[in-house]
mmCIF file of C-alpha atoms and ligand atoms in Angstrom:
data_model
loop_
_atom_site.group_PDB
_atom_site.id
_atom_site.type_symbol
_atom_site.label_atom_id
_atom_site.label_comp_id
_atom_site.label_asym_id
_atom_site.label_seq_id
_atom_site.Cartn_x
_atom_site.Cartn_y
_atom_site.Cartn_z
ATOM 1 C CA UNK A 172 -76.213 -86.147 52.751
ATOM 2 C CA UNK A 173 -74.122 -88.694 54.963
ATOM 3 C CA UNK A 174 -72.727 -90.211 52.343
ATOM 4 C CA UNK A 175 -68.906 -91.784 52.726
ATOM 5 C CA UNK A 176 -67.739 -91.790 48.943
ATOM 6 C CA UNK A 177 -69.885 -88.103 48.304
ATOM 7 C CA UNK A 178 -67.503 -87.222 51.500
ATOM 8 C CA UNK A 179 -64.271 -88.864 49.717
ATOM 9 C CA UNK A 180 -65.650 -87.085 46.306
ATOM 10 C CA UNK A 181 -65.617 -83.797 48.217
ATOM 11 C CA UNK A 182 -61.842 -84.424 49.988
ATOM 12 C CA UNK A 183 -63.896 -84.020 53.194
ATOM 13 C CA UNK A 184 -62.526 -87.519 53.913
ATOM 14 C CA UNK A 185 -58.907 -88.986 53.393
ATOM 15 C CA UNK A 186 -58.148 -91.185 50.208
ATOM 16 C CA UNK A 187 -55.487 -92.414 48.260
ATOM 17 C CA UNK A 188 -56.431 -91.019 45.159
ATOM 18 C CA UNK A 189 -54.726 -91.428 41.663
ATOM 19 C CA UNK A 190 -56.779 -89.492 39.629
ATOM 20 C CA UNK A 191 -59.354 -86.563 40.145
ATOM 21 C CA UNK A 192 -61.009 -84.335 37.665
ATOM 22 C CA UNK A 193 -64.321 -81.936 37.596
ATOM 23 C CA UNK A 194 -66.546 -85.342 37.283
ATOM 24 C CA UNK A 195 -64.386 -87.906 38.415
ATOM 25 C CA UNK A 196 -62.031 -89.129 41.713
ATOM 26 C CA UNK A 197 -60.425 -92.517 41.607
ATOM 27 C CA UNK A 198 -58.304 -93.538 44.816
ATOM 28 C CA UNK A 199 -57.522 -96.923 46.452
ATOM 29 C CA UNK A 200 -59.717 -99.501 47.990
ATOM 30 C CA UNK A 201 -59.200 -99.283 51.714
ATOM 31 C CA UNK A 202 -59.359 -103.224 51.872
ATOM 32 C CA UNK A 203 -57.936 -104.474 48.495
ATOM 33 C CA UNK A 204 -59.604 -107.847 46.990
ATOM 34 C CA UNK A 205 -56.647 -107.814 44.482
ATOM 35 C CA UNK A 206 -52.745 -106.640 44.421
ATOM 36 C CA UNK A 207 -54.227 -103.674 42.286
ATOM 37 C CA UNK A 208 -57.565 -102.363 43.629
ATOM 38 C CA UNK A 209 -59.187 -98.815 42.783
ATOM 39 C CA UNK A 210 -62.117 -97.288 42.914
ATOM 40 C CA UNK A 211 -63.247 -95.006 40.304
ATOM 41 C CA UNK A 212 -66.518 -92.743 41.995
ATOM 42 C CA UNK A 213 -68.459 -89.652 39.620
ATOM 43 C CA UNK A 214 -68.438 -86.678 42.217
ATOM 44 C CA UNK A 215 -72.237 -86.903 41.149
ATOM 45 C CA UNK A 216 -74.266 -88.516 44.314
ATOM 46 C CA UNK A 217 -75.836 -91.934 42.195
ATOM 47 C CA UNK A 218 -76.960 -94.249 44.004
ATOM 48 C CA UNK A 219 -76.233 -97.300 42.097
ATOM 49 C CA UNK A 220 -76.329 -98.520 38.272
ATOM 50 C CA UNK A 221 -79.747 -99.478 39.124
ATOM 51 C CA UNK A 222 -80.578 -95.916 39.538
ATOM 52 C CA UNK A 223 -78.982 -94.556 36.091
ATOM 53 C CA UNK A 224 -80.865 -92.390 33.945
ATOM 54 C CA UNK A 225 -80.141 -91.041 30.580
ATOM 55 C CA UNK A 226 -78.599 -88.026 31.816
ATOM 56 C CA UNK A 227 -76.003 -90.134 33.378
ATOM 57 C CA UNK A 228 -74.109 -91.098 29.421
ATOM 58 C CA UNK A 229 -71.256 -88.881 29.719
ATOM 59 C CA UNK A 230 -70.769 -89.828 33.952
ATOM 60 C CA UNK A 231 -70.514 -93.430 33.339
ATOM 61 C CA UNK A 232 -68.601 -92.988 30.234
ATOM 62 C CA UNK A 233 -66.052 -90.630 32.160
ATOM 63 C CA UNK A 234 -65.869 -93.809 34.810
ATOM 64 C CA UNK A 235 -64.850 -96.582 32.065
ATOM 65 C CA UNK A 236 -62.327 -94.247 30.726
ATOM 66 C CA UNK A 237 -60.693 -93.213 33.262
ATOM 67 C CA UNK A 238 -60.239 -96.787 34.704
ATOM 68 C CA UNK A 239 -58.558 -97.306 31.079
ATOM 69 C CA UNK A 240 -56.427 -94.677 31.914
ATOM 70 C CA UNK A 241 -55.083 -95.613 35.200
ATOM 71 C CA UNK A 242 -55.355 -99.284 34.248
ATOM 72 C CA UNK A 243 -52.875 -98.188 31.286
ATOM 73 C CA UNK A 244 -50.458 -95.862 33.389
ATOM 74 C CA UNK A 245 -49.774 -98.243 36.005
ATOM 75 C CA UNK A 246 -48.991 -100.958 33.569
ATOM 76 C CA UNK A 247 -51.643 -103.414 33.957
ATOM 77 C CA UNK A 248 -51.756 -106.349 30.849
ATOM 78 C CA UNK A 249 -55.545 -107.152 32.377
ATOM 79 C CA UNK A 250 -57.954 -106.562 34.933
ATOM 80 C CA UNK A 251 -61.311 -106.580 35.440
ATOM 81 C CA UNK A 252 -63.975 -103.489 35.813
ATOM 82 C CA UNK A 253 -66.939 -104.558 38.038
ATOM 83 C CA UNK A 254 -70.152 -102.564 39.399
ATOM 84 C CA UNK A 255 -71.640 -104.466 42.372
ATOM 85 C CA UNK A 256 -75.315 -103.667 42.513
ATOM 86 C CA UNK A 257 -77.430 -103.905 45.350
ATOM 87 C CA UNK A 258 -76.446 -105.609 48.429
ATOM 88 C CA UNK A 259 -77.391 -109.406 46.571
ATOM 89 C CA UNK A 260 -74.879 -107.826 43.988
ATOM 90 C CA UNK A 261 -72.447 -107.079 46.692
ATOM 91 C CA UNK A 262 -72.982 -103.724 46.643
ATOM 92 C CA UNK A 263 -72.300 -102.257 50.265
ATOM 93 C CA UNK A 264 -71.853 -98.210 49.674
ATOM 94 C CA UNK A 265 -74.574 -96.424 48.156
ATOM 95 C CA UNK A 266 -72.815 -94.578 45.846
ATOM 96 C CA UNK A 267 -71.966 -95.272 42.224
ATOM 97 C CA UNK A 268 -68.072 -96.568 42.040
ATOM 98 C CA UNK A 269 -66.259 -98.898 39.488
ATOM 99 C CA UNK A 270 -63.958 -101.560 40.813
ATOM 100 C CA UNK A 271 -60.388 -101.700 38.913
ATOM 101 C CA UNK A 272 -58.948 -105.550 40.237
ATOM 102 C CA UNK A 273 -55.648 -106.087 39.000
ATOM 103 C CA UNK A 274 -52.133 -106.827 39.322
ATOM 104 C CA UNK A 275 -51.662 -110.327 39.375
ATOM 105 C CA UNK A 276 -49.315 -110.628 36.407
ATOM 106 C CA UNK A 277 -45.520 -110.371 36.881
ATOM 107 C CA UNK A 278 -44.058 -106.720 37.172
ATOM 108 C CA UNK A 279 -47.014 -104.913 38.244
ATOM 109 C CA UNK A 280 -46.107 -103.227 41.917
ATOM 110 C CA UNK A 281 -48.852 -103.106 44.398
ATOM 111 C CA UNK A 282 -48.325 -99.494 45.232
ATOM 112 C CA UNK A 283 -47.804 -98.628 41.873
ATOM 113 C CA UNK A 284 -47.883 -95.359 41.370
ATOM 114 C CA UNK A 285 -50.203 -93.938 38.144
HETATM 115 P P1 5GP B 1121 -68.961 -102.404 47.195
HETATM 116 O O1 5GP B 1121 -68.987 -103.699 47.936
HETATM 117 O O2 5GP B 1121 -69.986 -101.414 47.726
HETATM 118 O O3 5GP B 1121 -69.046 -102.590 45.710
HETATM 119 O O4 5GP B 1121 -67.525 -101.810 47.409
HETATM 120 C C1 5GP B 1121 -67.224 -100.842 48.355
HETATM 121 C C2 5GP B 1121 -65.728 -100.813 48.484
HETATM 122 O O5 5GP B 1121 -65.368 -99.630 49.154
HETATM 123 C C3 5GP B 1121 -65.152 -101.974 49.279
HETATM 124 O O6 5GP B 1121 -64.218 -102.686 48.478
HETATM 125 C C4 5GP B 1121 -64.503 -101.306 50.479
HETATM 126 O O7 5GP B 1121 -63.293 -101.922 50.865
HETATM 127 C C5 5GP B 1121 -64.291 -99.883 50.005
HETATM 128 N N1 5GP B 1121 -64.352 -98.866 51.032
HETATM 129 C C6 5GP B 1121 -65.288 -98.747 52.010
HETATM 130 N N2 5GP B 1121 -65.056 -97.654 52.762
HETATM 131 C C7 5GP B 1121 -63.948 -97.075 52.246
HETATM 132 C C8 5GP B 1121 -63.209 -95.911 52.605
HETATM 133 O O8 5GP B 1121 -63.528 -95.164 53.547
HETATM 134 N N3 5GP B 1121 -62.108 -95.613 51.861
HETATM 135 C C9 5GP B 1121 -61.716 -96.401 50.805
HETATM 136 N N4 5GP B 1121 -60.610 -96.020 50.144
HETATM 137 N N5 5GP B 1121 -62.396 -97.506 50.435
HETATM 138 C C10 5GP B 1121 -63.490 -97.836 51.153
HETATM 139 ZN ZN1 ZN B 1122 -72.711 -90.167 47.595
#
């Protein structure tokens, strides 16, 4: 399938990635909306929230936690976790992924490592 973030998933493609397990690979947003921007992806081709199933508990759980994580290690006090769906949600890759927007507080570096 020619799909960019099942290519990033893979390591077929360069990212910047913070995290990676079995299920999961987060790595920065190519064009950051916010000082702190990652993307959190399952390695799992779905195509969007809209296409969930039941199946998918323990995938989307593993994406909420691990943006805790990260969100925790590199120190941020808040942030927001958003899921654009479908392109009138914004949604403009057609594969799963959890926004991490961040770093606007005082003492949060933009290249912060996690
Ligand atoms: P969407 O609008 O689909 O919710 O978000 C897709 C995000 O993926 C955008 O913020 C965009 O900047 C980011 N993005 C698109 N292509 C790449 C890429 O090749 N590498 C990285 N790291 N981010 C990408
Ligand atoms: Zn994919």
């Amino acid at each position: 399938m020619d799909c960019i973030f099942c290519k990033i998933a893979r390591g077929e493609l360069a990212s910047d990635t913070v995290y990676e397990n079995n299920a999961v690979r987060a790595f920065r947003d190519i064009h950051p909306k916010a000082p702190v921007h990652v993307l959190v992806i399952p390695k799992q081709h779905i195509e969007s929230i809209a296409h969930l199933e039941t199946d998918h508990n323990e995938i989307i759980s593993a994406l909420i936690y691990t943006a805790k994580d990260i969100a925790a290690k590199i120190g941020l006090k808040g942030y927001k976790l958003v899921f654009n769906v479908g392109r009138e949600g914004g949604q403009v890759i057609d594969h799963l992924h959890l926004h991490i927007l961040g770093g606007w507080g005082e003492g949060v570096e933009k290249k912060a490592e996690v």
